[in-house]
Short mmCIF file of C-alpha atoms and ligand atoms in Angstrom, two decimals:
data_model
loop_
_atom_site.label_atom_id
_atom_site.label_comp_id
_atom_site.label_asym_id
_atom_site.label_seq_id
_atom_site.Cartn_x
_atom_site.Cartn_y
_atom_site.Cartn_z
CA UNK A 1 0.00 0.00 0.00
CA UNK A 2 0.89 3.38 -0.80
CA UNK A 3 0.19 7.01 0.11
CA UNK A 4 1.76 10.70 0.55
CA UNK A 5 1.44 10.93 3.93
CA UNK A 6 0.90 7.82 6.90
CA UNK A 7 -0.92 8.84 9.58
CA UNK A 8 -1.24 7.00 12.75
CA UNK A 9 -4.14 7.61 15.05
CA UNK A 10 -8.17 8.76 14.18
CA UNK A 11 -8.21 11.41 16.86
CA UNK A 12 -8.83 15.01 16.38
CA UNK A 13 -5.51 15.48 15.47
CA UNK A 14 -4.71 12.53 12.68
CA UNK A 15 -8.57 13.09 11.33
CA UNK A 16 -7.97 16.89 10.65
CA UNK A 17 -4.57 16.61 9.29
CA UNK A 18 -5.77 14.25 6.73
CA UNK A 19 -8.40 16.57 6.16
CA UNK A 20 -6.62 19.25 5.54
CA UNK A 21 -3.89 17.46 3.15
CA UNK A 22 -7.00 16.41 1.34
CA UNK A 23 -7.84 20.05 0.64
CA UNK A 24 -4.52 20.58 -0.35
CA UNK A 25 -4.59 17.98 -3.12
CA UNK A 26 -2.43 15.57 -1.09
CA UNK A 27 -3.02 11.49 -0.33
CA UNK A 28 -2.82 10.37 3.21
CA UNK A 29 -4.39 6.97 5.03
CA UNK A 30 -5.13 6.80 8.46
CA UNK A 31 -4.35 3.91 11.02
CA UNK A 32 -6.44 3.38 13.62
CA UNK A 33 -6.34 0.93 16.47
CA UNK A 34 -10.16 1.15 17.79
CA UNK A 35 -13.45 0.71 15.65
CA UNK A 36 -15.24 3.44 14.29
CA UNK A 37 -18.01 3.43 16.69
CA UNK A 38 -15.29 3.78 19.46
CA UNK A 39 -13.77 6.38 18.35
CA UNK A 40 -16.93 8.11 17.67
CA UNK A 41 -18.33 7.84 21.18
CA UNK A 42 -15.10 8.33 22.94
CA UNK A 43 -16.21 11.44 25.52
CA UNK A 44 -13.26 13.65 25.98
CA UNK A 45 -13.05 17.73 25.04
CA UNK A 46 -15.68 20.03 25.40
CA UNK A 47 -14.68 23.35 24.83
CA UNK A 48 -12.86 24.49 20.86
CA UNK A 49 -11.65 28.37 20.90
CA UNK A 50 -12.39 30.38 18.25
CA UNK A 51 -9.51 29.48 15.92
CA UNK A 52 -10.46 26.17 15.71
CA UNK A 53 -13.94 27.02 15.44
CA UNK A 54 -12.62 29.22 12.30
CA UNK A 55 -10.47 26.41 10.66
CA UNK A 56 -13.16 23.87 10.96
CA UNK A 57 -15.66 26.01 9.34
CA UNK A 58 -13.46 27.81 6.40
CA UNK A 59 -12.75 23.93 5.89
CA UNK A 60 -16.27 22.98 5.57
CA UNK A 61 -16.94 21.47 8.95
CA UNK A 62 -19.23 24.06 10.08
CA UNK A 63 -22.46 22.61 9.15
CA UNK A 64 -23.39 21.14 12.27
CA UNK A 65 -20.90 23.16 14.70
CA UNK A 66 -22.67 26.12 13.56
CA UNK A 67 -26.31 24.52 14.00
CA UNK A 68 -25.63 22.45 17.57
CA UNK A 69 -22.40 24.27 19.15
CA UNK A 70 -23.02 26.64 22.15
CA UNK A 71 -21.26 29.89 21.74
CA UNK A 72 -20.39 31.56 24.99
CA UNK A 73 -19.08 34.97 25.54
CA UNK A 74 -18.07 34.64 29.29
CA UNK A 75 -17.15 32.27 31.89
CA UNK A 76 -17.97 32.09 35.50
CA UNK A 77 -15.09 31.59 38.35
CA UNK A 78 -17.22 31.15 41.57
CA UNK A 79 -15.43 30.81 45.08
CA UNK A 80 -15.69 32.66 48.55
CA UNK A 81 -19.45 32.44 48.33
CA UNK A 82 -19.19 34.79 45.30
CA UNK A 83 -19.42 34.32 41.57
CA UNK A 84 -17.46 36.50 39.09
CA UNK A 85 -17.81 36.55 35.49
CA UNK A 86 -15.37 36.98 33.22
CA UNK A 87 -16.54 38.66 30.04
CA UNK A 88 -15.08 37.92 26.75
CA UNK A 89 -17.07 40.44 24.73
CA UNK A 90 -15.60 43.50 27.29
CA UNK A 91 -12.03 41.68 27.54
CA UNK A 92 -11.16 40.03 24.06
CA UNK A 93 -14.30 41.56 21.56
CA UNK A 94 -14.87 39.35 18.75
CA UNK A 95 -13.54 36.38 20.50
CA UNK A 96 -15.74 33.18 21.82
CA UNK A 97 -15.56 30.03 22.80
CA UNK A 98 -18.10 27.26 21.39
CA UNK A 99 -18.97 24.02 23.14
CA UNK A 100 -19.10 21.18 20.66
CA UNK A 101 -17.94 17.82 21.93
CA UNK A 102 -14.57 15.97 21.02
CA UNK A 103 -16.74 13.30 19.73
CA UNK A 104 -19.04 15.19 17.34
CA UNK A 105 -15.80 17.13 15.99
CA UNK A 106 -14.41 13.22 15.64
CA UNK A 107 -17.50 12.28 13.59
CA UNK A 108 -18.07 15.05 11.68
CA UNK A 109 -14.31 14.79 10.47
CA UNK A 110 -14.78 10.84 9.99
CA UNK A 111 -18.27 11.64 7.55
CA UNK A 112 -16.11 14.44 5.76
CA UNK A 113 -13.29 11.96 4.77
CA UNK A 114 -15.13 8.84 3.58
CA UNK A 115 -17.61 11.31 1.75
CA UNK A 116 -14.35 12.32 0.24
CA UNK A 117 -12.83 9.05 -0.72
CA UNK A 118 -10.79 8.86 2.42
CA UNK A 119 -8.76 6.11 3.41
CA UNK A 120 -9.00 5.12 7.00
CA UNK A 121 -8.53 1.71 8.12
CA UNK A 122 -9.54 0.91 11.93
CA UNK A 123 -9.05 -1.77 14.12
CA UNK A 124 -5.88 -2.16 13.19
CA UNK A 125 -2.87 -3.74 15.29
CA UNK A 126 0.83 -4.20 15.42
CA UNK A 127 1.45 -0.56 14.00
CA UNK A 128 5.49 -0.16 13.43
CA UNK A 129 6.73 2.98 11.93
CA UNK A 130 9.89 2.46 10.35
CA UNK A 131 12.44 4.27 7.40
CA UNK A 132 11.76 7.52 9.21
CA UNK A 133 14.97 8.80 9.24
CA UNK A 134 15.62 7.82 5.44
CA UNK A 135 13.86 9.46 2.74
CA UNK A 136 11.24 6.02 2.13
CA UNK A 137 9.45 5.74 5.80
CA UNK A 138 6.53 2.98 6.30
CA UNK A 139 4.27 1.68 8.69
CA UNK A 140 3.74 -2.28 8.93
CA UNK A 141 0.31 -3.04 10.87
CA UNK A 142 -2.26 -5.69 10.73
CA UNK A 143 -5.63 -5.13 9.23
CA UNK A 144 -8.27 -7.79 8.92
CA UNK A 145 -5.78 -10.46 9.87
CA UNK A 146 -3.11 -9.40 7.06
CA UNK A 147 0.15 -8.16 8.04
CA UNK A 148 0.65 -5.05 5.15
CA UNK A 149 2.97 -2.70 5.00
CA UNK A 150 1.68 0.94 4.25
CA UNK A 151 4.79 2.82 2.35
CA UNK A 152 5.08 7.17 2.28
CA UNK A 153 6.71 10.18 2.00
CA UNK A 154 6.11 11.16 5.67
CA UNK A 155 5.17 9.63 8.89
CA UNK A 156 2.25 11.79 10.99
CA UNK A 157 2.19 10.49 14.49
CA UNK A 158 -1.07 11.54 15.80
CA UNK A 159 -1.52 8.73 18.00
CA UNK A 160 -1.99 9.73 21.47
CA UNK A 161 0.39 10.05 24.73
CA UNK A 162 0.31 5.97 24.59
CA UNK A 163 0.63 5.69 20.98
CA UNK A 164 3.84 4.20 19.48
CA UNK A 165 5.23 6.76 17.34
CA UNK A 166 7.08 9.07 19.91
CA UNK A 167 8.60 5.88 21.57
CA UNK A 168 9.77 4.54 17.83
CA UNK A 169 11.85 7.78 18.14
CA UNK A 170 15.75 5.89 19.02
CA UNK A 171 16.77 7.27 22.68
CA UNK A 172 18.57 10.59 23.14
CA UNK A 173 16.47 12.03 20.71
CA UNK A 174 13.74 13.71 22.29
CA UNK A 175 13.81 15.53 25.79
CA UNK A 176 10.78 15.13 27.70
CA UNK A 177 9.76 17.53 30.22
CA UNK A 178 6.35 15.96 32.45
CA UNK A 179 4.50 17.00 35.98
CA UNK A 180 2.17 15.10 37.55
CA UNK A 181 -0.35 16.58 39.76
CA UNK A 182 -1.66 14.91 43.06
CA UNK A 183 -5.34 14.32 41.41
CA UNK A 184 -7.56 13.69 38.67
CA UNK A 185 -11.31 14.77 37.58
CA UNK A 186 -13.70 12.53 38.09
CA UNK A 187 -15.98 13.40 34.68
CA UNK A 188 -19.83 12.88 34.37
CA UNK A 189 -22.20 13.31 31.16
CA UNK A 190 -25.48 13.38 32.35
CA UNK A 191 -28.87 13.72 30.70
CA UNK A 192 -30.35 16.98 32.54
CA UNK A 193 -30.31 20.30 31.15
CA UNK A 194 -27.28 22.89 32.64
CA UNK A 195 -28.14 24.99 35.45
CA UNK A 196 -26.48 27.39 34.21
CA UNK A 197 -25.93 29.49 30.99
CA UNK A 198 -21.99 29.71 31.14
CA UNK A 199 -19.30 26.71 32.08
CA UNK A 200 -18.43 27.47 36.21
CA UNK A 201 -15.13 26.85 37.79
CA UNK A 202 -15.86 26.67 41.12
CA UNK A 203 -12.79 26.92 43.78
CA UNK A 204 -13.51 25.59 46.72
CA UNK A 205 -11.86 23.66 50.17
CA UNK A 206 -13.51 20.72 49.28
CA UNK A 207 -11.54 20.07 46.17
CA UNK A 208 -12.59 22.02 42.05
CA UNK A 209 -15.51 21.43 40.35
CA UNK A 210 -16.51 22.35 36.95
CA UNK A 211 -20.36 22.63 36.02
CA UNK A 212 -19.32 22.08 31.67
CA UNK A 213 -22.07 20.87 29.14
CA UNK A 214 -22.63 19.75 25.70
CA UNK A 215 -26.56 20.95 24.87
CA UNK A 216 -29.54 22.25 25.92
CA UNK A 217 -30.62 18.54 27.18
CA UNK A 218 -27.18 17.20 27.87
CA UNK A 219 -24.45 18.46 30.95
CA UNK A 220 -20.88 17.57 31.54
CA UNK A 221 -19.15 17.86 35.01
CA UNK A 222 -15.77 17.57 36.64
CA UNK A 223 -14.79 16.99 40.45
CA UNK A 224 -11.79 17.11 41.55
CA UNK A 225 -10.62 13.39 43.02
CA UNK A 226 -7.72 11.33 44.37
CA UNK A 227 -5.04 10.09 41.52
CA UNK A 228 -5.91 6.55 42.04
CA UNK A 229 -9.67 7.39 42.43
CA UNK A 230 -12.17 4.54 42.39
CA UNK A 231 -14.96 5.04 40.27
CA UNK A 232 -16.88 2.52 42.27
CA UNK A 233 -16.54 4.31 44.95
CA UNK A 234 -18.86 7.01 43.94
CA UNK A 235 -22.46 5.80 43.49
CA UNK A 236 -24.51 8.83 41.45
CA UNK A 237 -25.81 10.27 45.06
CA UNK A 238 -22.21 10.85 46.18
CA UNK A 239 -21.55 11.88 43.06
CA UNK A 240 -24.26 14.55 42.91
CA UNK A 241 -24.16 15.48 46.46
CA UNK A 242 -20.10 16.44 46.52
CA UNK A 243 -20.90 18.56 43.61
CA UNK A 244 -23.92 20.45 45.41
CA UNK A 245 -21.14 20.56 48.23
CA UNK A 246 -18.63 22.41 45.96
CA UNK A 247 -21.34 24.47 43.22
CA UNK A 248 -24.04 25.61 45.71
CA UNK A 249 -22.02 28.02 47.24
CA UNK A 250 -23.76 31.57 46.08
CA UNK A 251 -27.57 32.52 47.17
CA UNK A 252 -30.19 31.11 44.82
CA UNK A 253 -28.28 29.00 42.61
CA UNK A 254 -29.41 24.92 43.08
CA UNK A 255 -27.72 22.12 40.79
CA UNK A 256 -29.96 20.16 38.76
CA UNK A 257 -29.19 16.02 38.45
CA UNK A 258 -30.38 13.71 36.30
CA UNK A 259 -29.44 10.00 35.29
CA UNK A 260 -25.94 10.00 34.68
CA UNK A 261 -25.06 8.39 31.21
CA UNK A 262 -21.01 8.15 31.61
CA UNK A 263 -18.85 8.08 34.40
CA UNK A 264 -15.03 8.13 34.01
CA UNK A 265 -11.64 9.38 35.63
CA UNK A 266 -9.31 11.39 34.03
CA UNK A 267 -5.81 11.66 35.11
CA UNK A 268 -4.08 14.94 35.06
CA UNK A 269 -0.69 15.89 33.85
CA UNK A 270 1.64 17.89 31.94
CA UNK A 271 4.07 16.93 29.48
CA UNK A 272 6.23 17.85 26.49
CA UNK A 273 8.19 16.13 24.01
CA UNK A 274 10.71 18.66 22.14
CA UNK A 275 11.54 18.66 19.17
CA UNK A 276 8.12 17.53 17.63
CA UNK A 277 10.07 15.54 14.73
CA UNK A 278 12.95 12.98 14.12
CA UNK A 279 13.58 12.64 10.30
CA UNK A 280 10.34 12.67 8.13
CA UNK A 281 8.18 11.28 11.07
CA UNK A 282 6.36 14.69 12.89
CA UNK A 283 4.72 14.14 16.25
CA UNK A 284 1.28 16.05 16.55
CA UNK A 285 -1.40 16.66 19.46
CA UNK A 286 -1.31 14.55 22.85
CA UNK A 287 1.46 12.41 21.02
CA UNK A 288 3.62 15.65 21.18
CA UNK A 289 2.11 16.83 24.64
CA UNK A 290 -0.45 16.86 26.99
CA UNK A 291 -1.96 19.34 29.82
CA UNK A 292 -4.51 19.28 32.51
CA UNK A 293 -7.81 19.73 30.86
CA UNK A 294 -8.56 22.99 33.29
CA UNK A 295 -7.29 25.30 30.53
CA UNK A 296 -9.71 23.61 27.98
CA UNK A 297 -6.62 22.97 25.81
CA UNK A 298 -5.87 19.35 24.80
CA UNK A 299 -7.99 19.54 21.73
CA UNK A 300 -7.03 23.34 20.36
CA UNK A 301 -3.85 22.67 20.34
CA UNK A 302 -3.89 19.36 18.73
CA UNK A 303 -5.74 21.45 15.75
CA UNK A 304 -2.94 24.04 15.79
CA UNK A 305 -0.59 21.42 15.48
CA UNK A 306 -1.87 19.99 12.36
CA UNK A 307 -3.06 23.15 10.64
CA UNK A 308 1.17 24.41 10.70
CA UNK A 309 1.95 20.62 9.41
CA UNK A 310 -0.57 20.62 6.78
CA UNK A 311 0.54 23.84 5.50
CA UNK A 312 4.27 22.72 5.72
CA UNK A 313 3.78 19.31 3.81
CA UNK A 314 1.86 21.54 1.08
CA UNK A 315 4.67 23.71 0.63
CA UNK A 316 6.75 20.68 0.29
CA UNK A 317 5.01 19.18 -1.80
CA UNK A 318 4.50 22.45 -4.33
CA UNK A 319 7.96 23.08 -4.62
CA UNK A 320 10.15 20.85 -2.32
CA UNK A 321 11.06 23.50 0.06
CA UNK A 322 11.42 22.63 3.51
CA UNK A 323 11.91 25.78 5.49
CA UNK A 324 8.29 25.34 7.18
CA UNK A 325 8.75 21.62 7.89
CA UNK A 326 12.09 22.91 9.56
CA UNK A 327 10.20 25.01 11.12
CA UNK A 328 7.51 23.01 12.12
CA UNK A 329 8.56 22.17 15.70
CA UNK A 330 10.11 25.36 16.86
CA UNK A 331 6.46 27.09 15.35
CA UNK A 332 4.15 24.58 17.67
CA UNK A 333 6.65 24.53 20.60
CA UNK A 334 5.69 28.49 21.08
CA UNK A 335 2.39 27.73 21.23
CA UNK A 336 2.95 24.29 23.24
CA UNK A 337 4.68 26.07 25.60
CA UNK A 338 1.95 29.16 26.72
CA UNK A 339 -0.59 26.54 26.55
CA UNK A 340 1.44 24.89 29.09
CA UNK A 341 2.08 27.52 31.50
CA UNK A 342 -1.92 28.87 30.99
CA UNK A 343 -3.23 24.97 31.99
CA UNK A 344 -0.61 25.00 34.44
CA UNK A 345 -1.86 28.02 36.07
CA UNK A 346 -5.13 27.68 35.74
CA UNK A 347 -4.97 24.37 37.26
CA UNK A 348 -2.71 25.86 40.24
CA UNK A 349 -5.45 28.55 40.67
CA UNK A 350 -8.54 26.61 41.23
CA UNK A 351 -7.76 23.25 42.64
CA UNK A 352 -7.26 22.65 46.53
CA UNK A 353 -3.79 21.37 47.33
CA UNK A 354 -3.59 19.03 49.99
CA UNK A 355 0.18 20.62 51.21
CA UNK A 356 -1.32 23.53 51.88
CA UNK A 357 -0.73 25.40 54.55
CA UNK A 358 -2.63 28.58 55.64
CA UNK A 359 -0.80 31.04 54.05
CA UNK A 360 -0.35 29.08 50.69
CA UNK A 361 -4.38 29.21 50.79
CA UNK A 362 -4.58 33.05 51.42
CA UNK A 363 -1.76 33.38 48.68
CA UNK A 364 -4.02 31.04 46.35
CA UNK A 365 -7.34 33.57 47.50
CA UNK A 366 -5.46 36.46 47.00
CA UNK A 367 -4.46 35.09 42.61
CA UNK A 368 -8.01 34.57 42.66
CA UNK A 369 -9.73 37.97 43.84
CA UNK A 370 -6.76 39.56 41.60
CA UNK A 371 -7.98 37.62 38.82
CA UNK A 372 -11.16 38.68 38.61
CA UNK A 373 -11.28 42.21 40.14
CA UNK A 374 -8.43 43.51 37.89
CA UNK A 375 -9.38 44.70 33.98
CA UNK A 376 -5.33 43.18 32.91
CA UNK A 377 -5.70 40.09 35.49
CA UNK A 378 -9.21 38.56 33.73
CA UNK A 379 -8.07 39.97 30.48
CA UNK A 380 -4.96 37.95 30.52
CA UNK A 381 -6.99 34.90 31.99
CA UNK A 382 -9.60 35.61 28.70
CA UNK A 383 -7.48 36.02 25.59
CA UNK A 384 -5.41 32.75 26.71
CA UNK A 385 -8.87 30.63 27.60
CA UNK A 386 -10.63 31.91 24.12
CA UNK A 387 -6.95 31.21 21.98
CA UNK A 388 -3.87 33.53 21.74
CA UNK A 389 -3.98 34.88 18.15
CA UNK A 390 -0.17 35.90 17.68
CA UNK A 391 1.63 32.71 19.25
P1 LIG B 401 -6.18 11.28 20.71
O1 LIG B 401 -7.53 11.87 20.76
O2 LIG B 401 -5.68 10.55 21.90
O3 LIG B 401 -6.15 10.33 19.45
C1 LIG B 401 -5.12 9.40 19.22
C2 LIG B 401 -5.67 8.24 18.43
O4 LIG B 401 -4.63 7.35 18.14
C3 LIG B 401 -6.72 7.45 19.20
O5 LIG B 401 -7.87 7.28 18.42
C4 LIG B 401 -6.04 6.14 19.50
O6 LIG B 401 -6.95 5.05 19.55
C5 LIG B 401 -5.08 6.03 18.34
N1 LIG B 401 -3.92 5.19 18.61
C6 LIG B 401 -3.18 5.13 19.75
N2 LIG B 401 -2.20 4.23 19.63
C7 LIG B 401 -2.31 3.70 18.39
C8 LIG B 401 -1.59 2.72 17.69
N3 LIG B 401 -0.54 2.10 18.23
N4 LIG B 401 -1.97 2.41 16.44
C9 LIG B 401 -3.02 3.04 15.87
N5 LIG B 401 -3.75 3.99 16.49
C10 LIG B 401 -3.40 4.32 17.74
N6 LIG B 401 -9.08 17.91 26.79
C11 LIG B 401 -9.82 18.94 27.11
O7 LIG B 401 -9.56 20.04 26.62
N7 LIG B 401 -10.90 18.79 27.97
C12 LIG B 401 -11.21 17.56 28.51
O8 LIG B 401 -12.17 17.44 29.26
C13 LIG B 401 -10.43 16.45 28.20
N8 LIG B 401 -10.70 15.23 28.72
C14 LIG B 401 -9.89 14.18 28.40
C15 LIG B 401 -10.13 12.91 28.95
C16 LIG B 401 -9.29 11.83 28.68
C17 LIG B 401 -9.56 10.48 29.29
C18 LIG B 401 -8.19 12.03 27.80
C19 LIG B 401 -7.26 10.86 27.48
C20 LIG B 401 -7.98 13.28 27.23
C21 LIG B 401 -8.81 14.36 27.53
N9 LIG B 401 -8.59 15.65 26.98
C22 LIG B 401 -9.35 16.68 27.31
C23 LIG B 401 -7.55 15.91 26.03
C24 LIG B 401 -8.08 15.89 24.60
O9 LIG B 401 -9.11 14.99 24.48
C25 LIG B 401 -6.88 15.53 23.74
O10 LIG B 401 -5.95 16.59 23.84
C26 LIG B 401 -7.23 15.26 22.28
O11 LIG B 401 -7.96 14.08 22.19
C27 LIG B 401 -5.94 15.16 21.47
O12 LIG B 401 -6.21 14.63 20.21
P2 LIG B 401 -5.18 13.69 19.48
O13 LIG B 401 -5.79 13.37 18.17
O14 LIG B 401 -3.84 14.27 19.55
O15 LIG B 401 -5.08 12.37 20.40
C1 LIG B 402 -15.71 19.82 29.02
O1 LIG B 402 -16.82 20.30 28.73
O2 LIG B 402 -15.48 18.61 28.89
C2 LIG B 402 -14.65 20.70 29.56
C3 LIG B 402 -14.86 22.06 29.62
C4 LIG B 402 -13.88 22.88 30.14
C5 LIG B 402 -12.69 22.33 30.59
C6 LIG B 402 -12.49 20.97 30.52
C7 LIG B 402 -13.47 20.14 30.02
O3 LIG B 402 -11.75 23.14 31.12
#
């Protein structure tokens, strides 16, 4: 088998980028380990800034994002018995976020690229990138039961933090730079309508909580849990009563519940991989990096990611120049890196830390009441949640 570019993972990231090459008049396939239907109901990202929201629409994946995403012009912090909006239309005008789920992003890229003639072959196994460092790179897997052996100019690896690409990468190559952070969310979808207009990040002693949602019928929510967190161990009344514990905190505001359709625990951590490419194999989205999910990030910058590739490749392609593949890590790692210190931050502004001591908590207080009462404070906190334009 035979293609331009072999790209390994059906995620956000490997799904656009063969998208995008597509428009571009160039040949990619994608291998995927999990079925279609997995991948399609996988609940992950909620939240796309309005970059991505422009890419996906200029190309043509704004049919139903436009139709069924939420746009939202603010967000709320709530702590100290207080709520406090932060208001994109005062702080960054013309900017938005727009909830639309990871998944429906996944299948609304899947529909584009079979509509298209689109080569994507799931359930596959025993993926082995190889040749990357010469000029004739290939992927063996196992489709079907047949061992193959998929041949290209370039290797994509858009296959996750456990993927195998960034590992096929020989030792001494990459520098990794991780953090770990001493919990995880424990995520619910649940089948009730939001209680509230705008997503809520909610600071409290108790531990975070994040009131999130997908539709008018449909609400997503986050508490913040031990690392090694037993979903077992939190029946739906638990569930629903920690969160009244850590959302019901101003006058007049009351959680609604409903039956709960998903329960899962995320873990949450931080990590790089620099540089983003070893030969002709490039490393995209949570292959390349991940962060905690309290910046709303994961996904955004997995879309960056491929939208710098997919230009590169095209300009290699036209004219076999290779200043923007040269370029390509050093252009994402910018970005990478303030999306980094922005999930970083916001997840050391909003979570309770069991460590701390009284002063670390008045310290923590203190970033928070700056954050919202100053213009520059939730300004800076805005442009970075909605998307930096110039990085
Ligand atoms: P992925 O979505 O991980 O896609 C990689 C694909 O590669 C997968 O389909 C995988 O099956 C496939 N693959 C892996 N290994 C192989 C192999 N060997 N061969 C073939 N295929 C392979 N971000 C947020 O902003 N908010 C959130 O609430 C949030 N929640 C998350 C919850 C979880 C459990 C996880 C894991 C991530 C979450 N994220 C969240 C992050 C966000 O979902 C990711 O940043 C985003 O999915 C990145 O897209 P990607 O395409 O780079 O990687
Ligand atoms: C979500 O809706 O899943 C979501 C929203 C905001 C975040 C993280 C996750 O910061």
């Amino acid at each position: 088998m035979r293609t331009q570019v072999g790209i390994v993972g059906a995620g956000p990231a490997g799904l656009l980028l063969s998208h995008l090459l597509h428009l571009r008049g160039i040949d990619s396939v994608v291998l995927e380990a999990h079925s279609r239907d997995y991948v399609q109901k996988r609940v992950r990202a909620g939240v796309l800034e309005q970059g991505t929201v422009d890419t996906l629409v200029a190309t043509g994946l704004g049919d139903r994002l436009l139709r069924e995403g939420l746009v939202h012009h603010g967000i709320e912090l709530r702590f100290g018995g207080q709520s406090h909006r932060i208001a994109f239309e005062k702080l960054v005008p013309g900017r938005a976020i727009t909830v639309y789920g990871q998944q429906e992003v996944v299948k609304d890229l899947i529909a584009a690229r079979i509509a298209a003639g689109g080569r994507i072959l799931f359930e596959v196994s025993g993926v082995a990138p190889t040749g990357f460092d010469t000029a004739h790179p290939s992927i063996g897997f196992t489709h079907a039961g047949l061992r193959q052996t998929l041949e290209c100019d370039f290797i994509a690896g858009c296959d996750g933090f456990h993927g195998v690409c960034r590992p096929a990468i020989p030792d001494g190559v990459l520098t990794c730079y991780d953090r770990e952070y001493p919990f995880a969310w424990l995520g619910v979808l649940a089948e009730v309508p939001p209680s509230s207009e705008e997503l809520i990040y909610a600071h409290n002693d108790r531990g975070f909580a994040l009131h999130s949602m997908r539709s008018p019928e449909v609400s997503r929510f986050y508490l913040q849990v031990a690392p090694d967190e037993d979903v077992a161990s939190w029946p739906d009344e638990r569930y629903w009563a920690e969160l009244r514990a850590r959302l019901e905190t101003v006058p007049g505001w009351h959680l609604r519940t409903g039956p709960v359709l998903e329960k899962v625990v995320a873990p949450m951590r931080s990590f790089v991989a620099e540089p983003m490419r070893y030969g002709r194999m490039y490393l995209a989205g949570d292959a390349a990096h991940i962060v905690p999910p309290t910046g709303a990030k994961g996904l955004n910058l997995a879309a960056f990611d491929v939208g710098v590739l997919a230009q590169a490749l095209a300009a290699w392609y036209a004219d076999g120049s290779t200043g923007l593949l040269d370029a390509y890590s050093g252009t994402c790692l910018r970005r990478v890196w303030r999306v980094q210190h922005f999930s970083w931050w916001m997840t050391t502004l909003l979570h309770a830390f069991d460590g701390y001591d009284g002063y670390d908590r008045r310290l923590q207080r203190s970033h928070l009441d700056y954050v919202c009462g100053s213009a520059a404070a939730s300004a800076s906190l805005a442009e970075n949640y909605v998307g930096l334009a110039h990085v």
